[in-house]
GROMACS .gro file of C-alpha atoms in nm:
model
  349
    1UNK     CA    1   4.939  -5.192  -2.377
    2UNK     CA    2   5.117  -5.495  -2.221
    3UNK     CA    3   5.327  -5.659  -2.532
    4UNK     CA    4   5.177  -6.045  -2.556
    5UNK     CA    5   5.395  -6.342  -2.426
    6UNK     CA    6   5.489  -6.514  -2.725
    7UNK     CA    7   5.421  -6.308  -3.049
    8UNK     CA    8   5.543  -6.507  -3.384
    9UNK     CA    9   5.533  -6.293  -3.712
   10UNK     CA   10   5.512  -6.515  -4.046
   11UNK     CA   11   5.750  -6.740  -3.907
   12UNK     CA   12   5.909  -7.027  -4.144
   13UNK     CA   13   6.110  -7.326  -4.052
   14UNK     CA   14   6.273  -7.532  -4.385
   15UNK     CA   15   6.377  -7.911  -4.413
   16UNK     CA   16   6.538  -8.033  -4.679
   17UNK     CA   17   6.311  -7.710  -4.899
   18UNK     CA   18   6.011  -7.785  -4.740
   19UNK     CA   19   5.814  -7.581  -4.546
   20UNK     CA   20   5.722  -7.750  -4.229
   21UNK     CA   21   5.620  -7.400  -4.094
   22UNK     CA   22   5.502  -7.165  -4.327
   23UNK     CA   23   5.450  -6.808  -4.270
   24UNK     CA   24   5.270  -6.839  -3.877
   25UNK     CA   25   5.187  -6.575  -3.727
   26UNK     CA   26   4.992  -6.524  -3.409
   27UNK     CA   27   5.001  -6.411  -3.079
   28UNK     CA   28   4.941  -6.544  -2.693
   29UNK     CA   29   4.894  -6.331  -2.410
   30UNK     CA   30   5.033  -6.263  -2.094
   31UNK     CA   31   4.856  -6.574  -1.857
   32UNK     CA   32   4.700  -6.725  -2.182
   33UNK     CA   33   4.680  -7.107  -2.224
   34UNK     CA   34   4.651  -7.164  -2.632
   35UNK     CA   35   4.581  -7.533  -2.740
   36UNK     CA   36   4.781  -7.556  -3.082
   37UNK     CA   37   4.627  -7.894  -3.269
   38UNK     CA   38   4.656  -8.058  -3.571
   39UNK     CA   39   4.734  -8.388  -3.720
   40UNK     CA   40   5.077  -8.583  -3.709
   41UNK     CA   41   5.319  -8.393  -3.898
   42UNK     CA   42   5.108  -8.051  -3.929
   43UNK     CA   43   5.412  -7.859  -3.784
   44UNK     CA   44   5.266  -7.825  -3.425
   45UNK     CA   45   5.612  -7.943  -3.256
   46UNK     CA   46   5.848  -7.780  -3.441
   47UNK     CA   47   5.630  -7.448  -3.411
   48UNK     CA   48   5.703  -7.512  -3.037
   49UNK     CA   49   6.091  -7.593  -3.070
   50UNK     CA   50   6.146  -7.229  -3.218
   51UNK     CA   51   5.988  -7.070  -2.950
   52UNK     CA   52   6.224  -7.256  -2.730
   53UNK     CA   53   6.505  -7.164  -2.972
   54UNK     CA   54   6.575  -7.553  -2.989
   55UNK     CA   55   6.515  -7.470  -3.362
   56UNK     CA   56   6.587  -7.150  -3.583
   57UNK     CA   57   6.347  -6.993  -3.802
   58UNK     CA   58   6.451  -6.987  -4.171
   59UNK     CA   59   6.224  -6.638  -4.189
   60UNK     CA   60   6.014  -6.405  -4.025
   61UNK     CA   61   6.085  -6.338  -3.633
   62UNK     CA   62   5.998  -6.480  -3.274
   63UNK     CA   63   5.895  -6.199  -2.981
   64UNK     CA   64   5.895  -6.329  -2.611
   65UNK     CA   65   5.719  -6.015  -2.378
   66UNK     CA   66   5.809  -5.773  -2.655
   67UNK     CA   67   6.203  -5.888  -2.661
   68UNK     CA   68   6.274  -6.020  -3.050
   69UNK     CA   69   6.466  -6.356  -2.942
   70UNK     CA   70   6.497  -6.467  -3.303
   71UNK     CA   71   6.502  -6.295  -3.654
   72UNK     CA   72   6.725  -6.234  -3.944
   73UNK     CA   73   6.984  -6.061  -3.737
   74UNK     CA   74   6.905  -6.177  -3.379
   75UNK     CA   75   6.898  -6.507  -3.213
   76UNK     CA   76   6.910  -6.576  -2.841
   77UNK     CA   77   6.960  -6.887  -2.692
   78UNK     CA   78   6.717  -7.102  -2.504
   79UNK     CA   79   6.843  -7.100  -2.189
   80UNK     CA   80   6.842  -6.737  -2.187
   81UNK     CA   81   6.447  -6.713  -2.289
   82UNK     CA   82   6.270  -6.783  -1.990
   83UNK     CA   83   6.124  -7.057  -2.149
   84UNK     CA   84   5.977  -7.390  -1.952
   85UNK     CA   85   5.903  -7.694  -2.162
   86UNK     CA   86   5.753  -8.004  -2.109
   87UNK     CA   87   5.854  -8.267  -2.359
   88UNK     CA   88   5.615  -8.590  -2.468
   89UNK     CA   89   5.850  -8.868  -2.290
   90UNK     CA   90   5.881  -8.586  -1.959
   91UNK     CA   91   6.272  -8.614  -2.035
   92UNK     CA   92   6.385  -8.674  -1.634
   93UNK     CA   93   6.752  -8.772  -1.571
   94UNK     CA   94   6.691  -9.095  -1.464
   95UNK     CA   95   7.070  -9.072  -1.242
   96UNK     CA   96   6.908  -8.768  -1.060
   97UNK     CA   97   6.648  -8.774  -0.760
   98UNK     CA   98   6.325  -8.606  -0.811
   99UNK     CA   99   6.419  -8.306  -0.604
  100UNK     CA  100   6.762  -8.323  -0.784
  101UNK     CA  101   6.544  -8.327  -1.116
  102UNK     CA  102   6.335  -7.977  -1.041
  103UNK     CA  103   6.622  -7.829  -0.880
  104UNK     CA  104   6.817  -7.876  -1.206
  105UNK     CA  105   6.717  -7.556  -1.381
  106UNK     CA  106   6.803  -7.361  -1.016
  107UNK     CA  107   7.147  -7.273  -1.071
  108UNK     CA  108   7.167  -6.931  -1.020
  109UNK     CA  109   7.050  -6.978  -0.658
  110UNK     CA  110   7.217  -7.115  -0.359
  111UNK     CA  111   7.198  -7.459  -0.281
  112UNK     CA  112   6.943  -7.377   0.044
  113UNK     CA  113   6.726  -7.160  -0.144
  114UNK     CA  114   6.707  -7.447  -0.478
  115UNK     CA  115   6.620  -7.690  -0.236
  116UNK     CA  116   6.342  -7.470  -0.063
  117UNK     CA  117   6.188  -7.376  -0.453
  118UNK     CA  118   6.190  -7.786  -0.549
  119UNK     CA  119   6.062  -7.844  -0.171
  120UNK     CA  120   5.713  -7.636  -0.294
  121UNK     CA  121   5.689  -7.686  -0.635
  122UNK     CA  122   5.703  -8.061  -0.532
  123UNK     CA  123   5.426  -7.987  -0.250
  124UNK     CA  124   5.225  -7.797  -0.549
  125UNK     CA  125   5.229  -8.089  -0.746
  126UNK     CA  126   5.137  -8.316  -0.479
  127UNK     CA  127   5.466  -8.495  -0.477
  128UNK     CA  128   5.598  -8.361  -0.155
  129UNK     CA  129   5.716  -8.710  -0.006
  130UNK     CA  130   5.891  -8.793  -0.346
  131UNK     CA  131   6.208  -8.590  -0.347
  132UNK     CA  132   6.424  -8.894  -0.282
  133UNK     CA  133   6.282  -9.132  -0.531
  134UNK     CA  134   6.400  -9.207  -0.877
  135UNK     CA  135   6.189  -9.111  -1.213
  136UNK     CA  136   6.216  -9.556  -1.250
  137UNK     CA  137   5.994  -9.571  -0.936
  138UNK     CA  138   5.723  -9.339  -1.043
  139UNK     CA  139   5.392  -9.399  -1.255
  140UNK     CA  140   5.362  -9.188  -1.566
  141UNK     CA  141   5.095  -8.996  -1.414
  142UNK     CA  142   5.392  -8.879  -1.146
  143UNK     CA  143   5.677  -8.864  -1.387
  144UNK     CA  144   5.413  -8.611  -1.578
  145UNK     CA  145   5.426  -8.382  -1.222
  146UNK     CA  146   5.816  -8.404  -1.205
  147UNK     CA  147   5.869  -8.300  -1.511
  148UNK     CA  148   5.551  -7.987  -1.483
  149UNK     CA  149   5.724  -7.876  -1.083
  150UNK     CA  150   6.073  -7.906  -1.290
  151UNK     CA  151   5.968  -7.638  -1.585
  152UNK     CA  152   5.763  -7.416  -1.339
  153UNK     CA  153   6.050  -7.397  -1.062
  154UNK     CA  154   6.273  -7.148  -1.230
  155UNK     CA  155   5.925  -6.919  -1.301
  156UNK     CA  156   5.944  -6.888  -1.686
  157UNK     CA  157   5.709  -6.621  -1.861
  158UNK     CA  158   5.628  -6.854  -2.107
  159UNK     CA  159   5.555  -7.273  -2.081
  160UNK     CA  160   5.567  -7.498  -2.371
  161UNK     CA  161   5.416  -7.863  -2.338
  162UNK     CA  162   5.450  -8.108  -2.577
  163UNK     CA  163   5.157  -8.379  -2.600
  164UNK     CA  164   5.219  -8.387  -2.227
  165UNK     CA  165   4.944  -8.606  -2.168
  166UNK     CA  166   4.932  -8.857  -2.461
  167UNK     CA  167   5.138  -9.093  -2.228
  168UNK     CA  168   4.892  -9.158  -1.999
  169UNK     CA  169   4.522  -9.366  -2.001
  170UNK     CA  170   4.254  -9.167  -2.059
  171UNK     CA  171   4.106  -9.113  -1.712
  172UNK     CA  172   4.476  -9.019  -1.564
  173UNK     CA  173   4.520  -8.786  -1.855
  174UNK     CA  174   4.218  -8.596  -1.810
  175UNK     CA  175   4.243  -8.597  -1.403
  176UNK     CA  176   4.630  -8.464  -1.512
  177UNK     CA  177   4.579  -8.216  -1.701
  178UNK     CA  178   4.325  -8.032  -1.492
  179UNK     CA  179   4.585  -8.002  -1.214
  180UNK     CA  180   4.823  -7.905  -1.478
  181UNK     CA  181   4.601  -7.628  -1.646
  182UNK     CA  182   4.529  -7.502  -1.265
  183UNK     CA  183   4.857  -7.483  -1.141
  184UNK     CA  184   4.973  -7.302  -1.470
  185UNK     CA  185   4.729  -7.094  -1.412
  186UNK     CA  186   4.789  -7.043  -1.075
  187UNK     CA  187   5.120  -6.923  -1.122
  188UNK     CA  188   5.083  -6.702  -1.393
  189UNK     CA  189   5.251  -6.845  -1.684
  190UNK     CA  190   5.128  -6.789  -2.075
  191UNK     CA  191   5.139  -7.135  -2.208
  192UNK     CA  192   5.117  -7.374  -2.553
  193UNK     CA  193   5.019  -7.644  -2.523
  194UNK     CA  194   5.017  -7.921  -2.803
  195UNK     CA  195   4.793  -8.191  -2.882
  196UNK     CA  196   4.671  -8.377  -3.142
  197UNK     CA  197   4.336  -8.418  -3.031
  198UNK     CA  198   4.060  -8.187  -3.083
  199UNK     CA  199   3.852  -8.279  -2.757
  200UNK     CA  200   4.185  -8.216  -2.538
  201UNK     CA  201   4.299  -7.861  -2.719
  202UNK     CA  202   3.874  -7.772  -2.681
  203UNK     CA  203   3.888  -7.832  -2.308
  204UNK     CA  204   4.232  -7.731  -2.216
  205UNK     CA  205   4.269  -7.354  -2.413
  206UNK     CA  206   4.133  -7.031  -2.310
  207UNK     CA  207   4.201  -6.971  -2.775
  208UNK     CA  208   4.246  -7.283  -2.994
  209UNK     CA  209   4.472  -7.281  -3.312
  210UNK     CA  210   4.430  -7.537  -3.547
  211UNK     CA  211   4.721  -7.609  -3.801
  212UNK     CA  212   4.728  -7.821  -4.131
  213UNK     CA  213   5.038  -7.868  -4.327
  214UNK     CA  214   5.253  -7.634  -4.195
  215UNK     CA  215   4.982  -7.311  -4.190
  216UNK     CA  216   4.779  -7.197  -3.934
  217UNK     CA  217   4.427  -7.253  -4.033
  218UNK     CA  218   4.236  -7.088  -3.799
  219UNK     CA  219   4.202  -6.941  -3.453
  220UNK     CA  220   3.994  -6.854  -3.201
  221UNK     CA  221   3.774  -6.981  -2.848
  222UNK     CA  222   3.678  -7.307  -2.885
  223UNK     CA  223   3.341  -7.214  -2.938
  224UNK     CA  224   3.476  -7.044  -3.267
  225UNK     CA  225   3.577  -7.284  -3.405
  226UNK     CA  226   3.349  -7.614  -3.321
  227UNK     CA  227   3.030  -7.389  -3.412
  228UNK     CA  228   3.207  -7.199  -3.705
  229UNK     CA  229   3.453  -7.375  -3.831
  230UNK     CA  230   3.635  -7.170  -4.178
  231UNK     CA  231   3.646  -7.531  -4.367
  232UNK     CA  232   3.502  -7.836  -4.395
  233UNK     CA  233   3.872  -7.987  -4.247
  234UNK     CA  234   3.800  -7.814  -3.962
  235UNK     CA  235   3.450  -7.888  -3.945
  236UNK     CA  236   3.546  -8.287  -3.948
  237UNK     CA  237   3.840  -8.201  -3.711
  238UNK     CA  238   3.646  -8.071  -3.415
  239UNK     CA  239   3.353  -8.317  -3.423
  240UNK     CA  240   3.315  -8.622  -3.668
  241UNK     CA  241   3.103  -8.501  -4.003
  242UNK     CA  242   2.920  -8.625  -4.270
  243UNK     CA  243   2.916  -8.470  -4.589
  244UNK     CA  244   2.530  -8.424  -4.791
  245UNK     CA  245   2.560  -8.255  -5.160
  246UNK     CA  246   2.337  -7.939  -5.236
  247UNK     CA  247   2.241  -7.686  -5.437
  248UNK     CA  248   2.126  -7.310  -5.403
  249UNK     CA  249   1.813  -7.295  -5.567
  250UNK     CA  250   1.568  -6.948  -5.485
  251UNK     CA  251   1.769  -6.841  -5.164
  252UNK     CA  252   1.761  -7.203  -5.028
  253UNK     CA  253   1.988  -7.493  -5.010
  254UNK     CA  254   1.814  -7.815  -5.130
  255UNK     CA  255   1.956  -8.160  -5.025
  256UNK     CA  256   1.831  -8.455  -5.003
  257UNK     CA  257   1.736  -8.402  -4.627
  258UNK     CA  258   1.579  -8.143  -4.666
  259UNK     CA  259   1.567  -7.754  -4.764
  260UNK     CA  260   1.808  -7.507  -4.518
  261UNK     CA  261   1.846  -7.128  -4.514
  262UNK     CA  262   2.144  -7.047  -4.772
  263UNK     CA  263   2.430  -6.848  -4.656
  264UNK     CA  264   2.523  -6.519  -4.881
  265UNK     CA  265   2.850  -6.666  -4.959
  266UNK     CA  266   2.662  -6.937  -5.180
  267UNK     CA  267   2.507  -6.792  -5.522
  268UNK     CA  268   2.226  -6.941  -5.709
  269UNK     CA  269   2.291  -7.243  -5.851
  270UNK     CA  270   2.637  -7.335  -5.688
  271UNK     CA  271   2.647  -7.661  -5.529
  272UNK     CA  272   2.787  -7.691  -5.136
  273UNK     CA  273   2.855  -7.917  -4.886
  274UNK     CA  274   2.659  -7.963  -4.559
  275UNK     CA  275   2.834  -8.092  -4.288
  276UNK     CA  276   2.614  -8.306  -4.044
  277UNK     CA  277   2.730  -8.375  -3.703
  278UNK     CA  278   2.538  -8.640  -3.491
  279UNK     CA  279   2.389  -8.428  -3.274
  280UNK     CA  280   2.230  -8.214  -3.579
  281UNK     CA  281   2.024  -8.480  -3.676
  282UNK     CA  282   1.748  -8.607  -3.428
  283UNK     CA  283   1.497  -8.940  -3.459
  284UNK     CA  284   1.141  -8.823  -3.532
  285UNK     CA  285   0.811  -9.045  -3.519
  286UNK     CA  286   0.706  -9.255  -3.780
  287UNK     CA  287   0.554  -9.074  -4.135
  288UNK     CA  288   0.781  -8.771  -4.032
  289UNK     CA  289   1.133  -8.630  -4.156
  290UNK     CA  290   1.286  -8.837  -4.436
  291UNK     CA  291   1.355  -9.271  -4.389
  292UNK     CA  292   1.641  -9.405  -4.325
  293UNK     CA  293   1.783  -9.761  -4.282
  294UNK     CA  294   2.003  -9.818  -3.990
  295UNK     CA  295   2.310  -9.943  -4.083
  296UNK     CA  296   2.487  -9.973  -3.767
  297UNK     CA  297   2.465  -9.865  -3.389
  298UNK     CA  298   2.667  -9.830  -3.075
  299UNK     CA  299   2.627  -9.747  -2.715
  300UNK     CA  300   2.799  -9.451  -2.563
  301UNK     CA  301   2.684  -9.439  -2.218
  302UNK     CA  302   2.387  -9.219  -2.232
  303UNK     CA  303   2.224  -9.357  -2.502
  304UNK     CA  304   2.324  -9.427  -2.904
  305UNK     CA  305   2.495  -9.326  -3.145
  306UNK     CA  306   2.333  -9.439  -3.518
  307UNK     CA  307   2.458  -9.475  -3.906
  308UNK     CA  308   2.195  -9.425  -4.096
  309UNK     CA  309   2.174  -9.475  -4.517
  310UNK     CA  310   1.937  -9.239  -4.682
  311UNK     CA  311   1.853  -9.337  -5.013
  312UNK     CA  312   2.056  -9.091  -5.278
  313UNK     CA  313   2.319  -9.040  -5.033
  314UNK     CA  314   2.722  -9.187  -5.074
  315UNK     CA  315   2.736  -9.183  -4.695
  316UNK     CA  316   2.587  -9.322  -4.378
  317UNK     CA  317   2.424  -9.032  -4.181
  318UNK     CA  318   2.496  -9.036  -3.765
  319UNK     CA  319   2.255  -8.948  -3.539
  320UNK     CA  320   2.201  -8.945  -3.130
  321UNK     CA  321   1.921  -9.093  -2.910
  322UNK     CA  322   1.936  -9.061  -2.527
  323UNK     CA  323   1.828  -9.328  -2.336
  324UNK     CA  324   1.775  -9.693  -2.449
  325UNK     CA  325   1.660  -9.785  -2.731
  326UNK     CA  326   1.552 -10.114  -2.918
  327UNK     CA  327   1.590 -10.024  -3.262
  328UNK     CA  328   1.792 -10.297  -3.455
  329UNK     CA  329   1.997 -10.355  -3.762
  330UNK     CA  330   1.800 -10.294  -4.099
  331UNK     CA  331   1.512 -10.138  -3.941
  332UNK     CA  332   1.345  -9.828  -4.119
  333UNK     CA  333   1.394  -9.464  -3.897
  334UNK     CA  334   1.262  -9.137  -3.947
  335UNK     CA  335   1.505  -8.828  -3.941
  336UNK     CA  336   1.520  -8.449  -3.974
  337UNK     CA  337   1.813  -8.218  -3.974
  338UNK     CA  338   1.760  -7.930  -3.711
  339UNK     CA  339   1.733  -7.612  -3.926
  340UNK     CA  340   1.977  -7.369  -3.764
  341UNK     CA  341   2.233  -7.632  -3.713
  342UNK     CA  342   2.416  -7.711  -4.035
  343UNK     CA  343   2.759  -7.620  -4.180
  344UNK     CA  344   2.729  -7.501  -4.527
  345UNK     CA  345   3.071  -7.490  -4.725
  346UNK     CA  346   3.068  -7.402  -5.132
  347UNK     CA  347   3.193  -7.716  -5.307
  348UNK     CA  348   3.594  -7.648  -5.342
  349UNK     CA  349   3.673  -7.411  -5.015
   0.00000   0.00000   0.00000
């Protein structure tokens, strides 16, 4: 069995006695792309930094392709770890052409065949005429490019990209990182890629691994964990929620939206938390589902998105129409909560 790319077991990184990594362990295979995500401050970078060996764990070990490149007794330097990386400002040499840029990791080839690697990785990356510009004369968008051709030229097993994207609008982002993602993927690298938001890591990942506070929290597709997230953090994380008390009572959870099928984690009695996400909760006709008084509205494109306070409840419920709608502030709705579609979490997990 091939050993996977990266493989990190319990690993720790320390500052000042606090654990801004704490005890990771996971694995990405060979041609993987893995979104890591999180909030500011959740440890995502630094977890990246001692893959690079920018950083040295405090405990446990780091594997790259079955090698141990750091551990109590072992510690191998970055430049010796086959490692690309692609850092959130792009970090170009701003004295050095963009050929001179991607041919800056080349030196253990001759000057002819350095040239000839930049030469395609700069074609790949649709940059071809740019060799003999400066990173000052470049958008973002093409600085982004520079600084992907640059990792990829020397071939690294393993690619490591920092909230590549955050830089750039939203439409240039999006049209970035697909040429990014195919071009990794054309190549053959594993990759991590870092982000802090949820949509991004979701689209971008073949696995998704969502970190709070140091700890990995869960991973999986990104199926996994939008439709079952393990808390209600990462419920709220992956799609806005909405918190509605309940109770277990005969099998059933009772809220005030209605009664839903009770998971077997949830014993009689013990109160929960069901997570409603906009699309869960649909407009009915008049006389049906439970009333609710719109509270506020907005448009987004293919119809609305509304808040909606149900008597008995602390907080506004959000809910989806497609299409227009004339449905103003303060006017009574009707909604009901899809059966099959909630997130049940015990009160406390």
């Amino acid at each position: 069995m091939q050993a996977p790319a990266v493989r990190l077991e319990a690993v720790t990184k320390l500052f000042d006695g606090r654990a801004v990594v704490d005890e990771v362990s996971l694995d990405v295979a060979s041609r993987e792309i893995l979104s890591l995500v999180g909030a500011s401050g959740c440890g995502k970078s630094t977890l990246l930094r001692l893959v690079s060996g920018l950083e040295r764990p405090d405990g446990g070990a780091v594997s790259l392709a079955g090698e141990v490149v750091a551990g109590p007794s072992v510690f191998v330097e970055p430049e010796r770890r086959g490692v690309g990386f692609i850092f959130q400002d792009y970090a170009l040499f701003p004295h050095l052409t963009v050929a001179r840029n991607v041919r800056y990791g080349l030196q253990g080839l001759s000057a002819r065949e350095a040239a000839d690697v930049a030469d395609d990785m700069l074609e790949r990356v649709g940059l071809k005429e740019f060799g003999q510009r400066y990173p000052h004369m470049l958008s973002g968008g093409e600085q982004q490019r520079v600084a992907l051709a640059r990792a990829l030229a020397p071939k690294p097993r393993v690619l490591l990209l920092d909230e590549p994207f955050s830089n750039l609008d939203r439409r240039l982002g999006e049209t970035v990182r697909t040429r990014t993602l195919a071009l990794i993927r054309e190549l053959g690298a594993a990759a991590i890629l870092v982000t802090h938001d949820p949509q991004e890591a979701m689209a971008s990942g073949d696995r998704v691994a969502l970190m709070r506070r140091g700890r990995l929290v869960q991973i999986g597709r990104p199926e996994d964990l939008y439709d079952r997230p393990a808390s209600r953090e990462a419920a709220d994380f992956f799609a806005a929620a909405t918190p509605v008390p309940g109770r277990r009572v005969d099998g059933h959870i009772e809220t005030r939206l209605g009664r839903f099928r009770a998971p077997d984690r949830v014993a009689d009695g013990g109160e929960v938390a069901v997570y409603l996400r906009a699309p869960h909760v649909a407009l009915t006709a008049p006389g049906e589902g439970v009333e609710a008084r719109l509270v506020g509205m907005s448009f987004v494109g293919d119809g609305y998105e509304f808040l909606l306070q149900v008597d008995g409840l602390d907080e506004p419920i959000r809910a989806r129409s497609v299409g227009r709608n004339d449905a103003k502030i303060g006017d009574v709705l009707h909604i009901c909560v899809r059966p099959d579609d909630q997130l049940i979490f015990p009160v406390g997990l």
